[in-house]
mmCIF file of C-alpha atoms in Angstrom:
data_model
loop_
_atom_site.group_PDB
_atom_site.id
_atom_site.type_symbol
_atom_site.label_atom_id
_atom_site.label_comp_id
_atom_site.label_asym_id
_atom_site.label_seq_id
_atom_site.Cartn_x
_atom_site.Cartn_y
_atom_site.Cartn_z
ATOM 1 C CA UNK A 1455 96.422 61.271 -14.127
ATOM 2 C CA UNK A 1456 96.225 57.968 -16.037
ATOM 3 C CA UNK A 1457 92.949 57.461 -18.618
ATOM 4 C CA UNK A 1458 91.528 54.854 -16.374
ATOM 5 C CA UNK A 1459 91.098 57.121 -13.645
ATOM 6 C CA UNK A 1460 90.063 59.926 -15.909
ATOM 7 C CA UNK A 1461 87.585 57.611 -17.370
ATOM 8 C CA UNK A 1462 86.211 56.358 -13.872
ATOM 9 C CA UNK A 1463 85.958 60.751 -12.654
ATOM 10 C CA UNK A 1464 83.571 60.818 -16.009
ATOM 11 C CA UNK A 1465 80.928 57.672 -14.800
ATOM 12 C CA UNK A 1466 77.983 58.562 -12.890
ATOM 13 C CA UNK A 1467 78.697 56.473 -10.019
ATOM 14 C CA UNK A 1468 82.073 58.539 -9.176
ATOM 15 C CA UNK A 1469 79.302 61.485 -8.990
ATOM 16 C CA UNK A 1470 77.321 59.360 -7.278
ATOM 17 C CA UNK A 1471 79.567 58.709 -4.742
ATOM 18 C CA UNK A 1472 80.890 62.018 -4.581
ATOM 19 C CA UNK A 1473 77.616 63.739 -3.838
ATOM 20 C CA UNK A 1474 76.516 61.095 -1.226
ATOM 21 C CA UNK A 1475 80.039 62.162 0.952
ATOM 22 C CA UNK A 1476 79.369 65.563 0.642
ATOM 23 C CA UNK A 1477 82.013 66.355 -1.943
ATOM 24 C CA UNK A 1478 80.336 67.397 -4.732
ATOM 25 C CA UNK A 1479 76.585 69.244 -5.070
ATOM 26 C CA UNK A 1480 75.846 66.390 -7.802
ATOM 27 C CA UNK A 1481 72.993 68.756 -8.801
ATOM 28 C CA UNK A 1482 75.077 71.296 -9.850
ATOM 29 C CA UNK A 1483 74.893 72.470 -13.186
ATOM 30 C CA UNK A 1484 72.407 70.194 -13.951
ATOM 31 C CA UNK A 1485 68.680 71.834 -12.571
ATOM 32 C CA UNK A 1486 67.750 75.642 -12.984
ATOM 33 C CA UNK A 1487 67.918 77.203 -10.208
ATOM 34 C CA UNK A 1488 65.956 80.343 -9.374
ATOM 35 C CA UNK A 1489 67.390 83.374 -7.417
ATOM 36 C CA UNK A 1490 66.292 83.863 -3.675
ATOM 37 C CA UNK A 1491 65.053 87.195 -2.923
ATOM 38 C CA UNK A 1492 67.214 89.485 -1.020
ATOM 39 C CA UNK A 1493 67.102 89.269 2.972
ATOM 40 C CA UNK A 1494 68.095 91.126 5.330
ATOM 41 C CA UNK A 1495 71.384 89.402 6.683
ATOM 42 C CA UNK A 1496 72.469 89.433 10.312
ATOM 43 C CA UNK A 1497 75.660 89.699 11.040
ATOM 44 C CA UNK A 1498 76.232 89.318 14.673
ATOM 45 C CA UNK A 1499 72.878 87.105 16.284
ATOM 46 C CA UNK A 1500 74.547 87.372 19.612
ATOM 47 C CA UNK A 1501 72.518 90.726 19.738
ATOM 48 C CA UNK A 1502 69.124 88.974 19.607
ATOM 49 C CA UNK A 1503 67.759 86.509 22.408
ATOM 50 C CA UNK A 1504 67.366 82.751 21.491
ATOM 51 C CA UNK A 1505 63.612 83.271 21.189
ATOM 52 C CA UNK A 1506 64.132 85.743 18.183
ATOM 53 C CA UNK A 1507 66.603 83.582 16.337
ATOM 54 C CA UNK A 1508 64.411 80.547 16.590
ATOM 55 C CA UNK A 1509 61.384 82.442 15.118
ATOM 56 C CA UNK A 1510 63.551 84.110 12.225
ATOM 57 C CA UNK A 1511 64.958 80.946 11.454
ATOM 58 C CA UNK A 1512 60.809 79.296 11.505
ATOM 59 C CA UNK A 1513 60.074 82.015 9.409
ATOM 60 C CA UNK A 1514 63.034 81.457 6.827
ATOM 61 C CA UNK A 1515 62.469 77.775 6.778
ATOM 62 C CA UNK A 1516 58.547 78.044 6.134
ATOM 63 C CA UNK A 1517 58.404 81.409 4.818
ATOM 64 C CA UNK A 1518 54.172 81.255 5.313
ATOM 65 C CA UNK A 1519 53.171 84.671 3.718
ATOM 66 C CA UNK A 1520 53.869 83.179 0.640
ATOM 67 C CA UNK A 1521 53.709 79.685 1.150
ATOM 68 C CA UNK A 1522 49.511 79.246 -0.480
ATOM 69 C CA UNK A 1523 49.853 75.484 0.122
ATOM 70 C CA UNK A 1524 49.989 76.652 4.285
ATOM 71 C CA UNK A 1525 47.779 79.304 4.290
ATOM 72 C CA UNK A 1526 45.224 76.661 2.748
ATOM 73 C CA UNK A 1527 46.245 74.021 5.233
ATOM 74 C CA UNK A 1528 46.140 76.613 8.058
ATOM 75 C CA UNK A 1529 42.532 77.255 6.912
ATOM 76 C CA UNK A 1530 40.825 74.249 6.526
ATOM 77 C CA UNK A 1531 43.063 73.108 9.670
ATOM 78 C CA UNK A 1532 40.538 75.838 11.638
ATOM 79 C CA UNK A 1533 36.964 75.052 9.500
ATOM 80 C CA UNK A 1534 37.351 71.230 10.110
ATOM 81 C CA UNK A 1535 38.707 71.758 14.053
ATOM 82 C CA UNK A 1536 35.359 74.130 15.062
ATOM 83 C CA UNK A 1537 32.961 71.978 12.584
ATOM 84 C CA UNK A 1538 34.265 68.392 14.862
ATOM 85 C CA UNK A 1539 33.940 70.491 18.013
ATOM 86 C CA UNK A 1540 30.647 71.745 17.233
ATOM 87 C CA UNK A 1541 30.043 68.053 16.365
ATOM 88 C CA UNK A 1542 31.184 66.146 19.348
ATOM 89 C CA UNK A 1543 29.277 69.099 21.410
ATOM 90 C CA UNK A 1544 25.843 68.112 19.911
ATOM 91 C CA UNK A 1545 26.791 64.177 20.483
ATOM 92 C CA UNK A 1546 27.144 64.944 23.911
ATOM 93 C CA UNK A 1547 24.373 66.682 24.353
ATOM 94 C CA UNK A 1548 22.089 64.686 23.063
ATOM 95 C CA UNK A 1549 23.851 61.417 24.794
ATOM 96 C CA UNK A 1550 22.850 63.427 28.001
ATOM 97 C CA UNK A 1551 19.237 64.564 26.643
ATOM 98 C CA UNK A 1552 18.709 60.653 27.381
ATOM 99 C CA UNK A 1553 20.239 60.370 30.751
ATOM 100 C CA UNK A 1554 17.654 59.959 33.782
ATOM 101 C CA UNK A 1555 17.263 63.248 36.215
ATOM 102 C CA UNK A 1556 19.737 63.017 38.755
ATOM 103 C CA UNK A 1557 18.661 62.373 41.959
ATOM 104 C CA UNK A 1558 15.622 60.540 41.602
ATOM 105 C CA UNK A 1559 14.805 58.217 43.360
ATOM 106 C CA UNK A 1560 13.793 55.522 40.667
ATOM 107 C CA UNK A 1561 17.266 56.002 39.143
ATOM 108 C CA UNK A 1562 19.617 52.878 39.243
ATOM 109 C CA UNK A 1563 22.459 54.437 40.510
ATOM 110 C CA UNK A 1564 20.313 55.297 43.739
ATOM 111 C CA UNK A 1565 18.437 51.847 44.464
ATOM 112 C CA UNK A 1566 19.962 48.834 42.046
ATOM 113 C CA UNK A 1567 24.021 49.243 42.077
ATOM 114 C CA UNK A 1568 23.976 50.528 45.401
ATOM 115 C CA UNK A 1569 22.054 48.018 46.833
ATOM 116 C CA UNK A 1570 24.034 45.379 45.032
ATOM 117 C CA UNK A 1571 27.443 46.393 46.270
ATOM 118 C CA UNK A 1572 25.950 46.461 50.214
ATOM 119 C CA UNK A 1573 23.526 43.447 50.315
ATOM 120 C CA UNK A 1574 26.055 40.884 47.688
ATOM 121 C CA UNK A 1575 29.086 42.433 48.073
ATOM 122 C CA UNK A 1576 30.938 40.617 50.761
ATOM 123 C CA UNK A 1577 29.052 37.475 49.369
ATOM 124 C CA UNK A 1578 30.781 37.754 46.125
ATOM 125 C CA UNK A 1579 34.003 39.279 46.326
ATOM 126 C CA UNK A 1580 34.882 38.162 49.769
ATOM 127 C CA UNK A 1581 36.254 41.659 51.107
ATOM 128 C CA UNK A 1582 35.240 43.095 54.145
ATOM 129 C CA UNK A 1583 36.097 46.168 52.784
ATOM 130 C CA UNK A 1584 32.864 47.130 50.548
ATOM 131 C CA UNK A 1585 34.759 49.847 48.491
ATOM 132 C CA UNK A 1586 37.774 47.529 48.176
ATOM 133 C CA UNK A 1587 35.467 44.982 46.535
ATOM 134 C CA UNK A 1588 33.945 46.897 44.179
ATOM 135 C CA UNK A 1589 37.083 48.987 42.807
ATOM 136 C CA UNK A 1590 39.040 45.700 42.759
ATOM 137 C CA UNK A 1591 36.335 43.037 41.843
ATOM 138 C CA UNK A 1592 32.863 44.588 40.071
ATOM 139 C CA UNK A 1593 35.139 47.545 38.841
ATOM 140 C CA UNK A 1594 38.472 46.228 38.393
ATOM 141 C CA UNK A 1595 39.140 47.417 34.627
ATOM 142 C CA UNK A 1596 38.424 50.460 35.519
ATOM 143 C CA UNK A 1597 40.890 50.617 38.021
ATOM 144 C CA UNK A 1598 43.809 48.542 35.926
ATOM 145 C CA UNK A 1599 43.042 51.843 33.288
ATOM 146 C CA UNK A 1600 44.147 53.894 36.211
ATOM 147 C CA UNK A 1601 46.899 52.415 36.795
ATOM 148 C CA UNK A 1602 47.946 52.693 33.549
ATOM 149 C CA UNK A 1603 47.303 56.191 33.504
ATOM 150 C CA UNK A 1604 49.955 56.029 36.172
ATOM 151 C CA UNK A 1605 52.407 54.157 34.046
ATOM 152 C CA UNK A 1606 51.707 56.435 30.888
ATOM 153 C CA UNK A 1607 52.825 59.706 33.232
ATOM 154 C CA UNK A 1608 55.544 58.479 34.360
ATOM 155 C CA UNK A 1609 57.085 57.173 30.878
ATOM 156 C CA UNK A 1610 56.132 60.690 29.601
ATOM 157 C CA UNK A 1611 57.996 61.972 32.472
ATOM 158 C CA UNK A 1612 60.694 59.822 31.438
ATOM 159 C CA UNK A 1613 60.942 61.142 27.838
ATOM 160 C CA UNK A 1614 61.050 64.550 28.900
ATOM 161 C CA UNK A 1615 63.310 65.156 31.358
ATOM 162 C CA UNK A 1616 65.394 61.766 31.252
ATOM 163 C CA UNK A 1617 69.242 62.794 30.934
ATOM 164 C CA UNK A 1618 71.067 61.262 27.127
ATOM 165 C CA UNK A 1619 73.908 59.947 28.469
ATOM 166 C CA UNK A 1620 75.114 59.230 24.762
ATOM 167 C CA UNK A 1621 75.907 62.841 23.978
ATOM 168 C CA UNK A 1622 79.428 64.445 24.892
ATOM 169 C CA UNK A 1623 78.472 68.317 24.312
ATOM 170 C CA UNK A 1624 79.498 70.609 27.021
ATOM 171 C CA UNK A 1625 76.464 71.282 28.635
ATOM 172 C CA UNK A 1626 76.298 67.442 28.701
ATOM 173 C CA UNK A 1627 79.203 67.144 30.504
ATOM 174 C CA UNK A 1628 78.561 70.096 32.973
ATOM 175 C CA UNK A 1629 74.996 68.476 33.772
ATOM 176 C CA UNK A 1630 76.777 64.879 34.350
ATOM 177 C CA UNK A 1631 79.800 66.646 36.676
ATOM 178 C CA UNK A 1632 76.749 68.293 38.708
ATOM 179 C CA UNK A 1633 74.688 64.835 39.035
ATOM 180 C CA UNK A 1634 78.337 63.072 40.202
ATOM 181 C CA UNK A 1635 77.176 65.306 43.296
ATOM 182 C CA UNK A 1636 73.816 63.858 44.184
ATOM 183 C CA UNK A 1637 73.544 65.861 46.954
ATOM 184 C CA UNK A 1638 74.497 69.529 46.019
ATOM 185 C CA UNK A 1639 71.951 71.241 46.666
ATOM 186 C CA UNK A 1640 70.950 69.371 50.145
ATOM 187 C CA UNK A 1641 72.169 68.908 53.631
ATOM 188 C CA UNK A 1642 75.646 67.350 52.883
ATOM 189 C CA UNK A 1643 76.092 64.469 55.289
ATOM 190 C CA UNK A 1644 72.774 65.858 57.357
ATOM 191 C CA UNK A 1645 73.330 63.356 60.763
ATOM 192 C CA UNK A 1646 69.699 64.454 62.534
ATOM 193 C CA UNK A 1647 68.169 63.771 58.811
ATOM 194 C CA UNK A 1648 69.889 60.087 58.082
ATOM 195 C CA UNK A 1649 69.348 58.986 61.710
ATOM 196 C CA UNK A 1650 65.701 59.789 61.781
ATOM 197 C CA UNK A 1651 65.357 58.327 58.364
ATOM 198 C CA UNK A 1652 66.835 55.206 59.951
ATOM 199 C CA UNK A 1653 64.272 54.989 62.179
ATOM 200 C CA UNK A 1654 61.778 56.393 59.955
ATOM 201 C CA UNK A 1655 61.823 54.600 56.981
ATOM 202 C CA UNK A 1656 61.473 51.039 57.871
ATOM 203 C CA UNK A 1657 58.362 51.684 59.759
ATOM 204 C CA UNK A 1658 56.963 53.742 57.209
ATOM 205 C CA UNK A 1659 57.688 51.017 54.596
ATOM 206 C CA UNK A 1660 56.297 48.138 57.021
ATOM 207 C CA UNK A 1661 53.058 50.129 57.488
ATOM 208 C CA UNK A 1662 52.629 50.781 53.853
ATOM 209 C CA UNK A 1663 53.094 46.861 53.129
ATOM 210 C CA UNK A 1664 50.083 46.908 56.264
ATOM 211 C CA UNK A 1665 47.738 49.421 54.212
ATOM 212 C CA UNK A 1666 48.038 47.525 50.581
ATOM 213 C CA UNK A 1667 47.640 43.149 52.399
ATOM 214 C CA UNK A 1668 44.793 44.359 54.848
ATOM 215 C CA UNK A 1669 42.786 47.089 51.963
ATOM 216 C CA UNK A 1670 40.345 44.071 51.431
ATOM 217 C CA UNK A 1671 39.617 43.813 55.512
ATOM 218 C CA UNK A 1672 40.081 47.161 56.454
ATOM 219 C CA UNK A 1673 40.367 50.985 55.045
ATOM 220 C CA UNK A 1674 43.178 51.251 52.874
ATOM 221 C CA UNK A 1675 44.621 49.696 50.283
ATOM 222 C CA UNK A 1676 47.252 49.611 47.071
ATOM 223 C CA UNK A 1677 46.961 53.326 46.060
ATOM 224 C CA UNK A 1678 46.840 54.716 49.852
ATOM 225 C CA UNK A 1679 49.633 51.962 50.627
ATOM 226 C CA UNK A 1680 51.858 52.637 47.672
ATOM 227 C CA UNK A 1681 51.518 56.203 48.486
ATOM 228 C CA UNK A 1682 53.373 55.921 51.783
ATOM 229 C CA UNK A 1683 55.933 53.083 50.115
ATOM 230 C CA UNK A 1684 57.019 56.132 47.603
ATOM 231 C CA UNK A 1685 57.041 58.121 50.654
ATOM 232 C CA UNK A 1686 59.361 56.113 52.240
ATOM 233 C CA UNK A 1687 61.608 55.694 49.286
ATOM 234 C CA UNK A 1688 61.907 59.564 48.762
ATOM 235 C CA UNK A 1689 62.922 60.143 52.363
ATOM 236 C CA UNK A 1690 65.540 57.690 52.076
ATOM 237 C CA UNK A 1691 66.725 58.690 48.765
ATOM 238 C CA UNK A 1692 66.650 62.608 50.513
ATOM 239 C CA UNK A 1693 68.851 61.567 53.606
ATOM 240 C CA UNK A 1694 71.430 58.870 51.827
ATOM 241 C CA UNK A 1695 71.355 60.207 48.035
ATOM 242 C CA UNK A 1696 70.713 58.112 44.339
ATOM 243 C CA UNK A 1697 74.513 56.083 45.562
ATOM 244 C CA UNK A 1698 72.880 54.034 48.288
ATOM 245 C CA UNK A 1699 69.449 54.274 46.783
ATOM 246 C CA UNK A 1700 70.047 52.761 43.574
ATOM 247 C CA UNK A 1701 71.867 49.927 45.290
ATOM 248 C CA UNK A 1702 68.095 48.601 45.242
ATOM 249 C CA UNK A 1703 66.197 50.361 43.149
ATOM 250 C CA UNK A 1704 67.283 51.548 39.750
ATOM 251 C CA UNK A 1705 65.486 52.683 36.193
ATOM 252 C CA UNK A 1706 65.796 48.752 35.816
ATOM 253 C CA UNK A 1707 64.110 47.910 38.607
ATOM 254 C CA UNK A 1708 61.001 50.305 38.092
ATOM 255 C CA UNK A 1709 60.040 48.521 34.606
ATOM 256 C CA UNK A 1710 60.579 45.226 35.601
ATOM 257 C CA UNK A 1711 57.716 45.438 38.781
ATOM 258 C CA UNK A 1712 55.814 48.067 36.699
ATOM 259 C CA UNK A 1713 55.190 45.997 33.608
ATOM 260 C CA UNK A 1714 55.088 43.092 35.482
ATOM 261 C CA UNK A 1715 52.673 43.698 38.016
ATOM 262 C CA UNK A 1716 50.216 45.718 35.393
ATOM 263 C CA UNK A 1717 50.965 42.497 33.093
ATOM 264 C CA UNK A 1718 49.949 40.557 35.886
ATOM 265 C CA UNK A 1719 46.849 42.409 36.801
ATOM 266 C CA UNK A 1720 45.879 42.671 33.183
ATOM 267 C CA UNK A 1721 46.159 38.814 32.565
ATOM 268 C CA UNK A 1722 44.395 37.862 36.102
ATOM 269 C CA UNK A 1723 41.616 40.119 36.173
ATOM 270 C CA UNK A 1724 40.745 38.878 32.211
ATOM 271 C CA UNK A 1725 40.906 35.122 33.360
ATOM 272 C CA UNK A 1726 38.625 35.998 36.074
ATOM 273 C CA UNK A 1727 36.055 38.357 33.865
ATOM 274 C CA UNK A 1728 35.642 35.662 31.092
ATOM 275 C CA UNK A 1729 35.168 32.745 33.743
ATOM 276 C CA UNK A 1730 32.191 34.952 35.384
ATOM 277 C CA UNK A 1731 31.133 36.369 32.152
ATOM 278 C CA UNK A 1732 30.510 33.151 30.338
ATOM 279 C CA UNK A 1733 29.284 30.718 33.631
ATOM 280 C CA UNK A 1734 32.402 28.649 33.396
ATOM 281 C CA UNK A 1735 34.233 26.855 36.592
ATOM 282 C CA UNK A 1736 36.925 29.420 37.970
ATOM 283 C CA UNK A 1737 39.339 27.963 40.746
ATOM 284 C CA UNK A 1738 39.731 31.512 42.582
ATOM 285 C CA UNK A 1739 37.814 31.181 45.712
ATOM 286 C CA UNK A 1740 36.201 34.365 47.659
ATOM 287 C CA UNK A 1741 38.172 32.447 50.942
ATOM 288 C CA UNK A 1742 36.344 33.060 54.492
ATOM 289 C CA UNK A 1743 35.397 37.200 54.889
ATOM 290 C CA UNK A 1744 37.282 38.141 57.664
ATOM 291 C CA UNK A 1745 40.890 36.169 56.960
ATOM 292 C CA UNK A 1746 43.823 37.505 55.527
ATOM 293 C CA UNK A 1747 43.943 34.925 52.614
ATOM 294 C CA UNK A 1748 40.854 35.546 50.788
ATOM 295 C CA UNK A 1749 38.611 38.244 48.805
ATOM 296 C CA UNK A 1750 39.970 35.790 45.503
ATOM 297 C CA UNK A 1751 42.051 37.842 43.764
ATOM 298 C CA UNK A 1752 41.404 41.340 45.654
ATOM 299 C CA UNK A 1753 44.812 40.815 47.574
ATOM 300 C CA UNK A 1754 47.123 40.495 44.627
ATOM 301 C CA UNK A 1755 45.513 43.171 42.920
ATOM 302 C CA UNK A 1756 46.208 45.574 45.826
ATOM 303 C CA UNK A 1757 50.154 44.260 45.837
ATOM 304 C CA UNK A 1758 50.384 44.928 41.750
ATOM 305 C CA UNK A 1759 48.268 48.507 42.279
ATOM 306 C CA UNK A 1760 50.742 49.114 45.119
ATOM 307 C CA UNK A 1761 53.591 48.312 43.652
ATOM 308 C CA UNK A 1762 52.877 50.685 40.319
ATOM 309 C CA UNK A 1763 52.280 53.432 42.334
ATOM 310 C CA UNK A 1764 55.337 53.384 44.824
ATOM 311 C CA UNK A 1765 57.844 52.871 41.617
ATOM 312 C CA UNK A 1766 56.032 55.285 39.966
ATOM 313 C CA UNK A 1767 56.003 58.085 43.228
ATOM 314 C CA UNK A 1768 59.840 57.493 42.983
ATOM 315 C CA UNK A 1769 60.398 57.893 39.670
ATOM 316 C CA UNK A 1770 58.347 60.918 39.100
ATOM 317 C CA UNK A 1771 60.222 62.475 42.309
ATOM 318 C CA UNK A 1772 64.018 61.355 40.459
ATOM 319 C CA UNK A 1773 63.338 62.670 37.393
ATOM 320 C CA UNK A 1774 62.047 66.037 38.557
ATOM 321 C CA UNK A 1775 65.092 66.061 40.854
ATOM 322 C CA UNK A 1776 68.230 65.434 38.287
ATOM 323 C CA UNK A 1777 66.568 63.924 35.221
ATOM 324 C CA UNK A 1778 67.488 60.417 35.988
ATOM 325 C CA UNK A 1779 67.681 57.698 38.346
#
């Protein structure tokens, strides 16, 4: 071995480098180190069920009968969780203390907002539809937060049972060889099934599309409609598979209309609110009551609300099925 290199094996970058690859414990030699007490050591785990490994491996790792730092954590961690429920119990009792008996008859809920939504409400919003007017016009916010409510459980659905296609274990590969069959554990090439469905699902799609454009003139509208959209969609996807399904709809296809027709919603319904709020000229016009253009922006809202919850019907439906689209 020549001096040079001899000299370069004595720098602390060579040690450096040779503890950041793994080669050398850099800290060797060079700390005290203090003896671990004896444990008992298992020598064949294949006796003991996952569950037991996993909590003698928790209980290595965190050792809490003798770590004082968690036992005080663990305690105040149980002082300061009753203490804020005890808290937020008193807040809401006294918020209620203040609330008006219910069913009286000078109560606003009973005379004012009712009253409102029946004598104004066509008036105003333009629907026929009195409970399609005030979900989608004097309420719309409120229904936009459902909506995302919808969106939220399906992306948590997503993160929890969506299939990593990035990882090459074997279980990986067995659960990708079982989803190349998209159809095991169903009627394999069903003919009564497909043929009804091709009768079935275009008129269950066309009178979904019905429900959501006529829920400001008549019962119905973007939740009931999207409901029997996703219905339609999962009867398809049951008699032709995710190979002819995904032709059309994919995990691509669910975020663009989802985020785009909550986006839209979201960025519609706020023009409209600060134009009424603040007595300022809006150019969305109630239309004739009666028409199928009009109700202002009641229609579109029922074609985003539909929309979110048909892709979101299907996906929840996909993912519970085989983890992905």
């Amino acid at each position: 071995m020549s001096r040079q290199r001899k000299n370069y094996e004595e720098t602390k970058q060579y040690h450096f480098l040779q503890w950041l690859f793994g080669k050398e414990d850099y800290l060797n030699g060079h700390i005290e180190m203090k003896e671990e007490e004896e444990e008992e050591i298992i020598e064949d785990t294949a006796q003991f069920s996952d569950e037991v490994q996993r909590k003698r491996i928790y209980e290595r790792l965190y050792n809490l009968d003798k770590n004082r730092e968690m036992k005080f954590f663990n305690k105040i961690y149980a002082v300061v969780s009753v203490l804020f429920c005890l808290c937020f119990i008193g807040i809401m009792l006294l918020a209620v203390s203040y609330l008006p008996r219910f069913g009286e008859a000078s109560n606003p809920d009973n005379n004012e907002v009712s009253e409102r939504y029946i004598e104004k409400g066509q008036e105003e919003t333009g629907a026929v539809n009195i409970v399609t007017g005030m979900i989608l016009d004097y309420r719309a916010f409120d229904t936009f937060g459902e909506s995302n409510v919808l969106f939220i459980a399906a992306c948590c659905v997503t993160i929890l049972l969506r299939t990593d296609y990035s990882k090459k274990s074997k279980e990986q590969k067995k659960i990708l060889r079982a989803q190349n069959e998209d159809r095991n554990y169903e009627p394999k090439n069903d003919v009564i099934l497909q043929k009804v469905a091709f009768f079935l699902v275009p008129l269950i799609l066309i009178f979904g599309i019905y429900v959501i454009l006529n829920g400001h003139l008549s019962p119905g509208g973007g939740f009931s409609g999207g409901a029997i959209m996703g219905a339609g969609l999962i009867l398809y996807l049951n008699a032709y598979g995710f190979a002819k399904t995904e032709r059309f709809f994919t995990s691509k296809t669910y975020k663009v209309i989802t985020v785009g027709a909550l986006s839209f919603y979201c960025l519609a319904k706020s023009y409209s609110f600060f134009t009424g709020a603040n007595h300022l000229h809006s150019i969305i016009s109630a239309g004739t009551p009666g028409k199928i253009i009009s109700a202002g922006l009641i229609l579109p809202l029922n074609i985003c609300v539909g929309l979110v919850v048909t892709c979101t019907m299907y996906s929840f439906y996909a993912l519970f099925r085989k983890g992905g689209y």
